[in-house]
CSV table of C-alpha atoms in Angstrom, one decimal:
chain,number,residue,atom,x,y,z
X,1,MET,CA,69.5,9.8,-14.7
X,2,ALA,CA,70.7,12.4,-17.0
X,3,ASP,CA,72.8,15.4,-16.0
X,4,SER,CA,71.4,18.8,-16.8
X,5,ALA,CA,73.1,22.1,-17.4
X,6,ALA,CA,72.8,24.7,-14.7
X,7,THR,CA,69.7,26.8,-15.2
X,8,ASP,CA,68.3,29.8,-13.3
X,9,LEU,CA,65.2,27.8,-12.6
X,10,LEU,CA,66.3,24.8,-10.6
X,11,LEU,CA,63.6,22.8,-8.9
X,12,GLU,CA,64.0,21.7,-5.3
X,13,THR,CA,63.0,18.6,-3.4
X,14,PRO,CA,61.0,18.8,-0.2
X,15,LEU,CA,64.3,18.2,1.6
X,16,ALA,CA,66.3,21.1,0.1
X,17,GLY,CA,66.1,23.2,3.3
X,18,LEU,CA,67.4,20.3,5.4
X,19,HIS,CA,70.2,19.6,3.0
X,20,ARG,CA,71.4,23.2,3.4
X,21,GLU,CA,71.1,23.0,7.1
X,22,LEU,CA,73.3,19.9,7.1
X,23,GLY,CA,75.9,21.8,5.1
X,24,ALA,CA,75.4,20.0,1.8
X,25,LYS,CA,77.1,21.2,-1.4
X,26,MET,CA,74.3,21.7,-3.8
X,27,VAL,CA,74.7,21.2,-7.5
X,28,PRO,CA,72.3,21.2,-10.5
X,29,PHE,CA,71.2,17.7,-11.4
X,30,ALA,CA,68.5,16.8,-13.9
X,31,GLY,CA,66.9,20.2,-13.4
X,32,TYR,CA,67.0,20.0,-9.6
X,33,SER,CA,69.3,21.5,-7.0
X,34,MET,CA,70.6,18.4,-5.3
X,35,PRO,CA,73.2,17.6,-2.6
X,36,VAL,CA,76.3,16.2,-4.2
X,37,GLN,CA,78.0,15.7,-0.8
X,38,TYR,CA,77.7,16.7,2.8
X,39,PRO,CA,80.6,17.8,5.1
X,40,LEU,CA,81.5,14.1,5.5
X,41,GLY,CA,82.7,14.1,1.9
X,42,VAL,CA,82.2,11.6,-1.0
X,43,LEU,CA,84.8,9.1,0.1
X,44,SER,CA,83.6,8.8,3.7
X,45,GLU,CA,79.9,8.9,2.6
X,46,HIS,CA,80.6,6.0,0.3
X,47,ASN,CA,82.4,4.0,3.0
X,48,TRP,CA,79.8,4.8,5.6
X,49,THR,CA,77.0,3.4,3.3
X,50,ARG,CA,78.9,0.2,2.8
X,51,ALA,CA,79.6,-0.2,6.5
X,52,SER,CA,76.5,1.1,8.2
X,53,ALA,CA,73.5,3.0,6.6
X,54,GLY,CA,73.3,6.0,4.3
X,55,LEU,CA,70.2,8.1,3.7
X,56,PHE,CA,69.7,9.5,0.2
X,57,ASP,CA,67.2,12.1,-1.0
X,58,VAL,CA,66.0,10.8,-4.4
X,59,SER,CA,62.9,12.9,-4.5
X,60,HIS,CA,63.9,14.2,-7.8
X,61,MET,CA,63.0,10.9,-9.4
X,62,GLY,CA,59.6,10.6,-11.0
X,63,GLN,CA,56.9,8.8,-9.1
X,64,ALA,CA,53.7,7.9,-11.0
X,65,VAL,CA,50.9,5.4,-11.0
X,66,LEU,CA,49.3,3.6,-13.9
X,67,VAL,CA,45.6,3.3,-13.0
X,68,GLY,CA,43.3,0.9,-14.9
X,69,PRO,CA,40.1,-1.1,-14.2
X,70,ASP,CA,41.9,-4.3,-13.1
X,71,HIS,CA,45.4,-5.7,-12.8
X,72,ALA,CA,45.4,-7.5,-16.1
X,73,THR,CA,44.3,-4.5,-18.1
X,74,THR,CA,47.0,-2.2,-16.5
X,75,ALA,CA,49.7,-4.9,-16.8
X,76,ARG,CA,48.9,-5.4,-20.5
X,77,ALA,CA,49.1,-1.6,-21.1
X,78,LEU,CA,52.6,-1.5,-19.5
X,79,GLU,CA,53.7,-4.7,-21.3
X,80,ALA,CA,52.9,-2.9,-24.6
X,81,LEU,CA,55.7,-0.4,-23.7
X,82,THR,CA,58.2,-2.7,-22.0
X,83,PRO,CA,59.7,-6.2,-22.3
X,84,GLY,CA,58.7,-7.1,-18.7
X,85,GLU,CA,56.2,-9.6,-17.3
X,86,PHE,CA,53.6,-7.7,-15.3
X,87,GLN,CA,50.5,-9.8,-15.8
X,88,ALA,CA,52.0,-12.5,-13.6
X,89,LEU,CA,53.6,-10.0,-11.2
X,90,ALA,CA,52.5,-11.0,-7.7
X,91,LEU,CA,51.1,-8.6,-5.1
X,92,GLY,CA,53.7,-6.5,-3.4
X,93,ARG,CA,56.5,-7.4,-5.9
X,94,ILE,CA,58.8,-5.1,-7.7
X,95,ARG,CA,60.3,-5.5,-11.2
X,96,TYR,CA,63.1,-3.5,-12.9
X,97,THR,CA,62.1,-2.8,-16.5
X,98,LEU,CA,62.8,-0.7,-19.6
X,99,LEU,CA,60.8,1.6,-21.8
X,100,THR,CA,62.0,0.7,-25.2
X,101,THR,CA,61.9,2.4,-28.6
X,102,ALA,CA,60.6,0.9,-31.8
X,103,GLU,CA,64.3,0.5,-32.8
X,104,GLY,CA,65.1,-1.4,-29.6
X,105,GLY,CA,66.8,1.5,-27.8
X,106,ILE,CA,66.2,2.4,-24.1
X,107,ILE,CA,64.0,5.4,-23.4
X,108,ASP,CA,64.4,4.9,-19.6
X,109,ASP,CA,64.9,2.2,-17.0
X,110,LEU,CA,62.4,2.1,-14.2
X,111,MET,CA,61.0,0.2,-11.2
X,112,VAL,CA,57.5,-1.1,-11.3
X,113,THR,CA,55.6,-2.2,-8.2
X,114,ARG,CA,52.3,-4.0,-7.9
X,115,PRO,CA,50.8,-2.8,-4.6
X,116,VAL,CA,50.3,-5.5,-2.0
X,117,ASP,CA,46.8,-4.4,-1.1
X,118,PRO,CA,44.2,-6.1,-3.3
X,119,ALA,CA,42.1,-3.0,-2.8
X,120,GLU,CA,44.6,-1.2,-5.1
X,121,ASP,CA,43.9,-3.7,-7.9
X,122,GLY,CA,44.6,-2.2,-11.3
X,123,ARG,CA,47.4,0.1,-10.1
X,124,LEU,CA,51.1,-0.2,-10.9
X,125,TYR,CA,53.6,2.2,-9.3
X,126,LEU,CA,56.4,3.5,-11.4
X,127,VAL,CA,59.7,5.2,-10.4
X,128,VAL,CA,61.5,6.7,-13.3
X,129,ASN,CA,64.7,8.7,-13.7
X,130,ALA,CA,64.6,12.4,-12.9
X,131,GLY,CA,66.1,13.5,-16.2
X,132,ARG,CA,63.6,11.4,-18.2
X,133,LYS,CA,60.3,12.2,-16.4
X,134,ALA,CA,58.9,14.5,-19.1
X,135,ILE,CA,59.8,12.2,-21.9
X,136,ASP,CA,58.6,9.0,-20.1
X,137,TYR,CA,55.3,10.5,-19.0
X,138,ALA,CA,54.5,11.9,-22.5
X,139,HIS,CA,55.5,8.6,-24.1
X,140,ILE,CA,53.5,6.4,-21.7
X,141,ALA,CA,50.4,8.7,-21.7
X,142,ALA,CA,50.4,8.8,-25.5
X,143,ASN,CA,50.4,5.0,-25.7
X,144,LEU,CA,47.9,3.9,-23.1
X,145,PRO,CA,44.5,2.4,-23.9
X,146,ALA,CA,41.4,4.5,-23.1
X,147,ASP,CA,40.7,2.7,-19.8
X,148,VAL,CA,44.2,3.1,-18.3
X,149,ARG,CA,45.6,6.5,-17.3
X,150,LEU,CA,48.9,7.8,-15.9
X,151,GLU,CA,48.8,9.8,-12.6
X,152,VAL,CA,51.9,11.7,-11.8
X,153,ALA,CA,52.5,11.7,-8.0
X,154,ASP,CA,54.5,14.9,-7.6
X,155,ASP,CA,53.2,15.4,-4.1
X,156,LEU,CA,55.5,12.6,-2.9
X,157,ALA,CA,59.1,12.6,-1.7
X,158,LEU,CA,61.4,9.6,-2.0
X,159,VAL,CA,64.3,8.7,0.2
X,160,ALA,CA,66.6,5.7,0.2
X,161,LEU,CA,68.1,4.1,3.3
X,162,GLN,CA,70.9,1.8,2.1
X,163,GLY,CA,73.5,-0.3,3.8
X,164,PRO,CA,74.0,-3.3,6.0
X,165,LYS,CA,72.4,-1.6,9.0
X,166,ALA,CA,69.4,-0.2,7.1
X,167,ALA,CA,67.1,-3.0,8.2
X,168,GLU,CA,67.9,-2.8,12.0
X,169,VAL,CA,67.5,1.0,11.9
X,170,LEU,CA,64.2,0.9,10.0
X,171,ALA,CA,62.9,-1.9,12.2
X,172,ARG,CA,63.0,0.6,15.2
X,173,HIS,CA,60.4,2.8,13.4
X,174,SER,CA,58.4,0.3,11.4
X,175,THR,CA,57.2,-3.1,12.7
X,176,ASP,CA,57.0,-4.9,9.4
X,177,SER,CA,60.0,-3.7,7.3
X,178,ALA,CA,62.6,-6.1,8.6
X,179,THR,CA,61.0,-9.3,7.3
X,180,MET,CA,60.3,-7.9,3.8
X,181,GLY,CA,62.1,-9.8,1.0
X,182,PHE,CA,64.3,-8.1,-1.5
X,183,MET,CA,62.3,-6.5,-4.4
X,184,THR,CA,59.0,-6.4,-2.4
X,185,ALA,CA,57.0,-3.5,-1.2
X,186,ILE,CA,54.5,-2.8,1.5
X,187,ARG,CA,52.4,0.1,2.7
X,188,THR,CA,53.3,0.7,6.3
X,189,VAL,CA,53.6,3.4,9.0
X,190,VAL,CA,57.2,4.6,9.7
X,191,ASP,CA,57.4,6.6,12.9
X,192,GLY,CA,53.8,7.8,12.5
X,193,HIS,CA,54.1,8.6,8.8
X,194,ASP,CA,52.2,6.7,6.1
X,195,CYS,CA,54.8,5.3,3.7
X,196,HIS,CA,55.2,3.1,0.7
X,197,VAL,CA,58.3,1.1,1.5
X,198,SER,CA,60.3,-1.0,-1.1
X,199,ARG,CA,63.2,-3.2,-0.2
X,200,SER,CA,65.4,-2.2,-3.1
X,201,GLY,CA,68.1,0.3,-4.0
X,202,TYR,CA,70.9,1.5,-6.2
X,203,THR,CA,74.0,0.8,-4.1
X,204,GLY,CA,74.4,-3.0,-4.2
X,205,GLU,CA,73.6,-3.1,-0.5
X,206,ASP,CA,70.5,-4.2,1.4
X,207,GLY,CA,68.1,-1.3,1.9
X,208,TYR,CA,64.9,0.5,1.3
X,209,GLU,CA,63.3,3.2,-0.7
X,210,ILE,CA,60.6,5.0,1.2
X,211,SER,CA,58.0,7.0,-0.6
X,212,VAL,CA,56.3,9.5,1.7
X,213,ALA,CA,54.1,12.6,1.4
X,214,ALA,CA,56.2,15.6,0.6
X,215,ASP,CA,55.1,17.5,3.8
X,216,ARG,CA,56.1,14.5,6.0
X,217,ALA,CA,59.5,13.9,4.4
X,218,GLU,CA,61.6,16.2,6.5
X,219,ALA,CA,60.2,14.9,9.8
X,220,LEU,CA,60.8,11.3,8.6
X,221,VAL,CA,64.3,12.0,7.5
X,222,ARG,CA,65.2,13.8,10.7
X,223,THR,CA,64.1,10.8,12.7
X,224,LEU,CA,66.2,8.4,10.6
X,225,LEU,CA,69.2,10.8,10.7
X,226,ALA,CA,69.0,10.9,14.5
X,227,GLU,CA,69.9,7.2,14.5
X,228,PRO,CA,73.6,6.8,15.2
X,229,GLU,CA,74.0,4.3,12.3
X,230,VAL,CA,72.7,6.8,9.7
X,231,GLU,CA,74.4,9.6,7.8
X,232,ALA,CA,73.1,11.7,5.0
X,233,ILE,CA,74.7,10.7,1.7
X,234,GLY,CA,74.9,12.8,-1.5
X,235,LEU,CA,74.8,12.1,-5.2
X,236,GLY,CA,78.6,11.8,-5.4
X,237,ALA,CA,78.7,8.7,-3.3
X,238,ARG,CA,75.5,7.4,-4.9
X,239,ASP,CA,77.3,7.4,-8.2
X,240,SER,CA,80.4,5.6,-6.9
X,241,LEU,CA,78.3,3.1,-5.0
X,242,ARG,CA,76.2,2.2,-8.1
X,243,LEU,CA,79.2,2.0,-10.3
X,244,GLU,CA,80.9,-0.5,-8.0
X,245,ALA,CA,77.6,-2.4,-8.0
X,246,GLY,CA,77.7,-2.5,-11.8
X,247,LEU,CA,74.4,-0.7,-12.2
X,248,CYS,CA,73.6,1.5,-15.2
X,249,LEU,CA,73.1,5.2,-15.0
X,250,TYR,CA,70.7,6.5,-17.6
X,251,GLY,CA,72.2,9.0,-20.1
X,252,HIS,CA,75.6,7.5,-19.5
X,253,ASP,CA,75.6,3.7,-19.7
X,254,ILE,CA,72.3,3.4,-21.4
X,255,ASP,CA,70.3,5.7,-23.7
X,256,GLU,CA,68.1,5.5,-26.8
X,257,ALA,CA,71.1,4.4,-28.9
X,258,THR,CA,71.8,1.4,-26.6
X,259,SER,CA,69.7,-1.8,-26.6
X,260,PRO,CA,69.0,-4.1,-23.6
X,261,GLY,CA,71.2,-6.8,-25.1
X,262,GLU,CA,74.1,-4.4,-25.6
X,263,ALA,CA,73.6,-3.1,-22.1
X,264,ASP,CA,73.7,-6.6,-20.7
X,265,LEU,CA,70.2,-6.1,-19.3
X,266,GLY,CA,68.8,-9.3,-20.8
X,267,PHE,CA,67.4,-10.2,-17.4
X,268,ALA,CA,64.8,-7.5,-17.9
X,269,ILE,CA,63.4,-9.4,-20.9
X,270,ALA,CA,60.9,-11.7,-19.3
X,271,LYS,CA,60.7,-15.3,-20.4
X,272,ARG,CA,57.1,-15.1,-21.7
X,273,ARG,CA,58.0,-11.9,-23.6
X,274,ARG,CA,60.9,-13.6,-25.2
X,275,ALA,CA,58.6,-16.2,-26.6
X,276,GLU,CA,55.7,-13.8,-27.5
X,277,GLY,CA,57.4,-10.5,-28.4
X,278,GLY,CA,54.9,-7.7,-28.7
X,279,PHE,CA,56.9,-4.9,-27.2
X,280,PRO,CA,58.7,-1.9,-28.9
X,281,GLY,CA,61.9,-3.0,-30.6
X,282,ALA,CA,61.1,-6.7,-30.0
X,283,GLY,CA,62.6,-7.7,-33.4
X,284,ARG,CA,66.0,-6.3,-32.7
X,285,ILE,CA,66.0,-7.0,-29.0
X,286,LEU,CA,65.1,-10.7,-29.3
X,287,SER,CA,67.4,-11.3,-32.2
X,288,GLU,CA,70.3,-9.8,-30.2
X,289,LEU,CA,69.4,-12.0,-27.2
X,290,ALA,CA,69.5,-15.0,-29.5
X,291,ALA,CA,72.6,-14.2,-31.5
X,292,GLY,CA,74.4,-11.9,-29.2
X,293,PRO,CA,74.8,-8.1,-29.8
X,294,ALA,CA,77.7,-6.8,-31.8
X,295,ARG,CA,78.9,-4.7,-28.8
X,296,VAL,CA,78.3,-5.1,-25.1
X,297,ARG,CA,78.6,-3.3,-21.8
X,298,VAL,CA,81.4,-4.7,-19.7
X,299,GLY,CA,83.3,-4.0,-16.4
X,300,ILE,CA,86.7,-2.5,-17.0
X,301,LYS,CA,89.5,-2.5,-14.4
X,302,PRO,CA,92.3,-0.1,-15.2
X,303,GLN,CA,95.7,-1.1,-13.9
X,304,GLY,CA,97.4,1.3,-11.6
X,305,ARG,CA,95.7,4.2,-9.8
X,306,ALA,CA,94.5,6.6,-12.5
X,307,PRO,CA,90.7,6.7,-13.0
X,308,ALA,CA,89.4,6.4,-16.5
X,309,ARG,CA,86.4,8.8,-16.7
X,310,GLU,CA,83.3,8.7,-18.9
X,311,GLY,CA,84.3,9.3,-22.5
X,312,THR,CA,87.7,7.6,-22.3
X,313,VAL,CA,88.6,5.9,-25.6
X,314,ILE,CA,89.1,2.1,-25.4
X,315,ARG,CA,91.6,0.5,-27.8
X,316,ASP,CA,92.4,-3.1,-28.4
X,317,ALA,CA,95.8,-4.7,-28.2
X,318,ALA,CA,96.6,-3.6,-31.8
X,319,GLY,CA,95.8,0.1,-31.0
X,320,VAL,CA,92.5,0.2,-32.8
X,321,GLU,CA,89.7,2.2,-31.2
X,322,ILE,CA,87.0,-0.2,-30.3
X,323,GLY,CA,84.8,1.5,-27.7
X,324,ILE,CA,84.3,4.1,-25.0
X,325,VAL,CA,84.0,4.3,-21.3
X,326,THR,CA,80.5,5.2,-20.2
X,327,SER,CA,81.0,5.4,-16.4
X,328,GLY,CA,84.3,5.5,-14.7
X,329,GLY,CA,86.0,6.8,-11.5
X,330,PHE,CA,87.5,5.7,-8.3
X,331,GLY,CA,85.9,2.9,-6.4
X,332,PRO,CA,86.5,3.4,-2.6
X,333,THR,CA,85.5,-0.2,-1.7
X,334,ALA,CA,87.2,-1.7,-4.8
X,335,GLY,CA,90.2,0.3,-3.7
X,336,GLY,CA,91.1,1.7,-7.1
X,337,PRO,CA,89.8,2.8,-10.4
X,338,VAL,CA,86.7,1.1,-11.8
X,339,ALA,CA,84.8,1.7,-15.1
X,340,MET,CA,82.2,0.3,-17.4
X,341,GLY,CA,82.0,0.7,-21.1
X,342,TYR,CA,81.1,-0.8,-24.5
X,343,VAL,CA,83.4,-3.1,-26.4
X,344,PRO,CA,82.8,-5.4,-29.4
X,345,ALA,CA,81.5,-8.8,-28.4
X,346,GLU,CA,84.8,-10.5,-29.4
X,347,CYS,CA,86.6,-8.3,-26.8
X,348,ALA,CA,84.1,-8.8,-24.0
X,349,ALA,CA,85.5,-12.0,-22.4
X,350,ILE,CA,86.7,-11.7,-18.8
X,351,GLY,CA,90.4,-11.0,-18.9
X,352,THR,CA,90.6,-9.5,-22.3
X,353,PRO,CA,93.3,-6.8,-22.2
X,354,LEU,CA,92.3,-3.3,-23.3
X,355,THR,CA,94.1,0.0,-23.6
X,356,LEU,CA,92.5,3.1,-22.2
X,357,VAL,CA,93.6,6.5,-23.5
X,358,VAL,CA,93.7,8.8,-20.5
X,359,ARG,CA,95.1,12.3,-21.1
X,360,GLY,CA,96.8,11.1,-24.3
X,361,LYS,CA,98.6,8.3,-22.5
X,362,ASP,CA,97.9,4.6,-22.9
X,363,LEU,CA,96.7,2.9,-19.7
X,364,ALA,CA,96.6,-0.9,-19.5
X,365,ALA,CA,93.2,-2.3,-18.4
X,366,SER,CA,91.2,-5.5,-18.7
X,367,VAL,CA,87.7,-6.7,-18.9
X,368,VAL,CA,86.4,-7.9,-15.5
X,369,ALA,CA,83.2,-9.4,-14.2
X,370,LEU,CA,80.6,-7.0,-12.8
X,371,PRO,CA,79.8,-6.1,-10.1
X,372,PHE,CA,83.2,-4.8,-8.7
X,373,VAL,CA,81.8,-5.2,-5.2
X,374,PRO,CA,79.5,-8.1,-4.5
X,375,HIS,CA,75.8,-7.3,-4.1
X,376,ARG,CA,74.6,-7.9,-0.5
X,377,TYR,CA,70.9,-7.8,-1.1
X,378,PHE,CA,68.7,-9.3,1.6
X,379,ARG,CA,67.6,-12.9,0.9
X,380,LYS,CA,64.8,-14.3,2.9
X,381,GLN,CA,65.5,-17.6,4.6
X,382,ALA,CA,63.4,-20.3,3.0
K,19,MET,CA,109.4,33.5,2.9
K,20,THR,CA,107.0,34.8,0.2
K,21,VAL,CA,103.9,33.0,-1.0
K,22,TYR,CA,102.0,34.0,-4.1
K,23,PHE,CA,98.6,32.7,-5.3
K,24,THR,CA,96.7,32.4,-8.6
K,25,LYS,CA,93.0,32.7,-9.4
K,26,ASP,CA,93.2,29.0,-10.4
K,27,HIS,CA,93.9,28.3,-6.8
K,28,GLU,CA,97.6,27.4,-7.0
K,29,TRP,CA,100.2,28.7,-4.6
K,30,VAL,CA,103.9,29.4,-5.2
K,31,ARG,CA,106.3,29.5,-2.2
K,32,LEU,CA,109.6,31.1,-3.0
K,33,GLU,CA,112.8,29.6,-1.5
K,34,GLY,CA,115.9,31.2,-3.0
K,35,ASP,CA,115.6,31.0,-6.7
K,36,ALA,CA,113.3,28.0,-6.6
K,37,ALA,CA,109.7,27.7,-5.7
K,38,TYR,CA,107.4,25.1,-4.3
K,39,VAL,CA,104.0,24.8,-6.1
K,40,GLY,CA,100.7,23.3,-4.8
K,41,ILE,CA,97.0,23.9,-4.7
K,42,THR,CA,95.3,26.0,-2.0
K,43,ASP,CA,93.3,24.8,0.9
K,44,TYR,CA,90.3,26.3,-0.7
K,45,ALA,CA,90.9,24.2,-3.8
K,46,GLN,CA,91.3,21.0,-1.9
K,47,ALA,CA,88.0,21.7,0.0
K,48,GLN,CA,86.3,22.2,-3.4
K,49,LEU,CA,87.7,19.1,-4.9
K,50,GLY,CA,86.9,16.8,-2.0
K,51,ASP,CA,88.7,13.6,-1.2
K,52,VAL,CA,91.7,13.4,-3.5
K,53,VAL,CA,92.2,9.8,-4.8
K,54,TYR,CA,94.8,10.2,-7.5
K,55,VAL,CA,97.6,12.6,-8.4
K,56,GLU,CA,99.7,12.7,-11.5
K,57,LEU,CA,102.9,14.6,-11.2
K,58,PRO,CA,105.2,15.9,-13.9
K,59,GLU,CA,108.6,14.4,-14.6
K,60,VAL,CA,111.7,16.0,-13.1
K,61,GLY,CA,113.5,17.9,-15.9
K,62,LYS,CA,110.3,19.0,-17.6
K,63,THR,CA,109.9,22.7,-18.4
K,64,PHE,CA,106.6,24.6,-18.3
K,65,ALA,CA,105.4,27.9,-19.5
K,66,LYS,CA,103.1,29.8,-17.2
K,67,GLY,CA,99.6,28.4,-17.6
K,68,ASP,CA,100.7,25.0,-19.0
K,69,GLU,CA,99.0,21.9,-17.6
K,70,ALA,CA,101.5,20.6,-15.1
K,71,ALA,CA,99.8,18.0,-12.9
K,72,VAL,CA,96.4,16.3,-12.5
K,73,VAL,CA,94.5,15.9,-9.3
K,74,GLU,CA,91.4,13.7,-9.1
K,75,SER,CA,88.7,13.4,-6.5
K,76,VAL,CA,86.2,10.5,-6.4
K,77,LYS,CA,84.0,12.5,-8.7
K,78,ALA,CA,86.2,14.5,-11.1
K,79,ALA,CA,89.6,15.2,-12.5
K,80,SER,CA,91.1,18.7,-12.4
K,81,ASP,CA,94.2,20.1,-14.1
K,82,VAL,CA,96.8,21.9,-12.1
K,83,TYR,CA,98.4,24.7,-14.1
K,84,ALA,CA,102.0,26.0,-13.8
K,85,PRO,CA,101.5,29.3,-12.0
K,86,VAL,CA,104.8,30.5,-13.3
K,87,SER,CA,107.3,29.3,-16.0
K,88,GLY,CA,110.0,27.0,-14.7
K,89,LEU,CA,112.0,23.8,-14.8
K,90,VAL,CA,110.8,20.9,-12.5
K,91,ILE,CA,113.7,20.1,-10.2
K,92,ALA,CA,111.7,17.9,-7.7
K,93,VAL,CA,108.3,16.4,-7.2
K,94,ASN,CA,106.5,15.3,-4.0
K,95,SER,CA,107.0,11.6,-4.5
K,96,LYS,CA,104.9,10.8,-1.5
K,97,LEU,CA,101.7,12.2,-3.1
K,98,PRO,CA,100.8,9.3,-5.5
K,99,ASP,CA,100.8,6.8,-2.7
K,100,SER,CA,99.0,9.1,-0.2
K,101,PRO,CA,96.9,11.6,-2.2
K,102,SER,CA,94.9,12.4,0.9
K,103,THR,CA,97.9,14.5,2.0
K,104,ILE,CA,96.5,17.2,-0.3
K,105,ASN,CA,93.3,17.3,1.7
K,106,GLU,CA,95.1,17.2,5.0
K,107,ALA,CA,97.9,19.7,4.3
K,108,ALA,CA,97.3,21.4,0.9
K,109,GLU,CA,99.6,24.4,1.5
K,110,THR,CA,102.5,22.5,3.3
K,111,ASP,CA,103.1,18.8,3.0
K,112,GLY,CA,100.8,18.5,0.0
K,113,TRP,CA,103.1,20.4,-2.3
K,114,PHE,CA,103.3,19.1,-5.9
K,115,MET,CA,106.6,20.2,-7.4
K,116,LYS,CA,109.6,22.4,-7.0
K,117,LEU,CA,110.5,24.7,-9.9
K,118,THR,CA,113.5,26.7,-10.9
K,119,LEU,CA,111.9,29.9,-12.1
K,120,THR,CA,112.7,30.8,-15.7
K,121,GLU,CA,110.7,34.0,-15.8
K,122,PRO,CA,110.8,35.4,-12.2
K,123,ASP,CA,109.1,38.6,-13.3
K,124,GLU,CA,105.9,36.6,-13.7
K,125,LEU,CA,105.6,36.6,-9.9
K,126,GLN,CA,104.6,40.2,-10.1
K,127,GLY,CA,101.4,39.2,-11.8
K,128,LEU,CA,100.3,36.8,-9.1
K,129,LEU,CA,98.2,37.6,-6.0
K,130,ASP,CA,99.5,38.0,-2.5
K,131,GLU,CA,97.8,36.2,0.4
K,132,ALA,CA,95.5,39.1,1.2
K,133,ALA,CA,94.4,39.6,-2.4
K,134,TYR,CA,93.8,35.8,-2.8
K,135,LYS,CA,91.7,35.7,0.4
K,136,ALA,CA,89.7,38.7,-0.9
K,137,PHE,CA,89.3,36.8,-4.3
K,138,VAL,CA,88.1,33.6,-2.6
K,139,ASP,CA,85.6,35.6,-0.6
K,140,THR,CA,83.9,36.7,-3.8
K,141,LEU,CA,83.4,33.1,-4.9
């Protein structure tokens, strides 16, 4: 997601009125007026999500559908733009993937779902970053074969219910959500509303993303917020949660100048695609996977309490500038400052000492394994 | 006891020829949960408007400016270990530093409580 400067013409999500009623502090984000926090505050909202269940409005994100004559055709069309494996994607399964440039940079990161209902054969659902919608849609539409088209679903809202109690809460309103595996999706009725429910998220916790008709979103959210385990959570806590989970934020940790290998997103390059290539930037991306990139995204733990924010210069032990922090702040669950940034491959080993330049002062730090807080995604019992 | 305010949301509370300095309750509410405070060293001197301290919430860092010129004679050493004091008691226990004023006339350029309240109401 990319930040956007304040403009006079901010868009609103279908939940904007509810956010104001709840006392949210609204800020411009990616062209939308979005809740950065509610009266609970960022710190408590973060902790609440880790301990119970947080409800996030992510309706600013782009929802769209690739529509083709059959699954193989649509999957091939998407594979021409991404390094993912979609031909073999099973019904009801979700994949994280990347739109890549011919130079191997990242246009956007996105979630792709193959609907579970065979009647929807030939459709793939996309969720893209709010700040990249226009760019993504133009890029995809310009590169589709004649028999596949992109339909933007701007009549849908998207909310995320995240946290260890998300499953038991949602189970009260939907009969079949509790048994879903992680990174799967179903169409189901939640409290009388037709929804597309994905078991996925951006916090490192178990949880769901629920796509619902814009005019049903407020009623659905009011129902979920009425549950004692659920609080509304703003973008501030969403950012600290995803940072602790080691997840990339587009426009900060990844962009068109960073490659999947540099960003340590090699898992998004499917095995068959590594062998076959045939996606934009394959030459650079595959050679970096084989030989290792010259620089790489790592977790960085500053010593002491001072957070190192985005843009902080990273120096090596000899004082030479070697990189930059791309996301950084205070991790409430980690109990101190946490950061991610890019360093040369030779400085990327866990434990490598680094120096961060914060307000002109040298701050000792070291490379640490990501995530800062272990993921607690739902794993189905075999 | 006289308290002055700035449009940058600092307060100055006079006690004899020294003054306690902190950020206002309005400022702490805008910042949100404070997680880190960087205080100046005792013995440092500031001109009015100098960056004197740093206060960081989960989301962002903010500078605290010296509302008047002065010499730092004490800092609130409890703050770095319990930065949430600033959220709980911004205008009392959450003080940042104590200054000896070097240009006391500068106080005349600051806001009194009523003027500061009126200013905040316009924000």
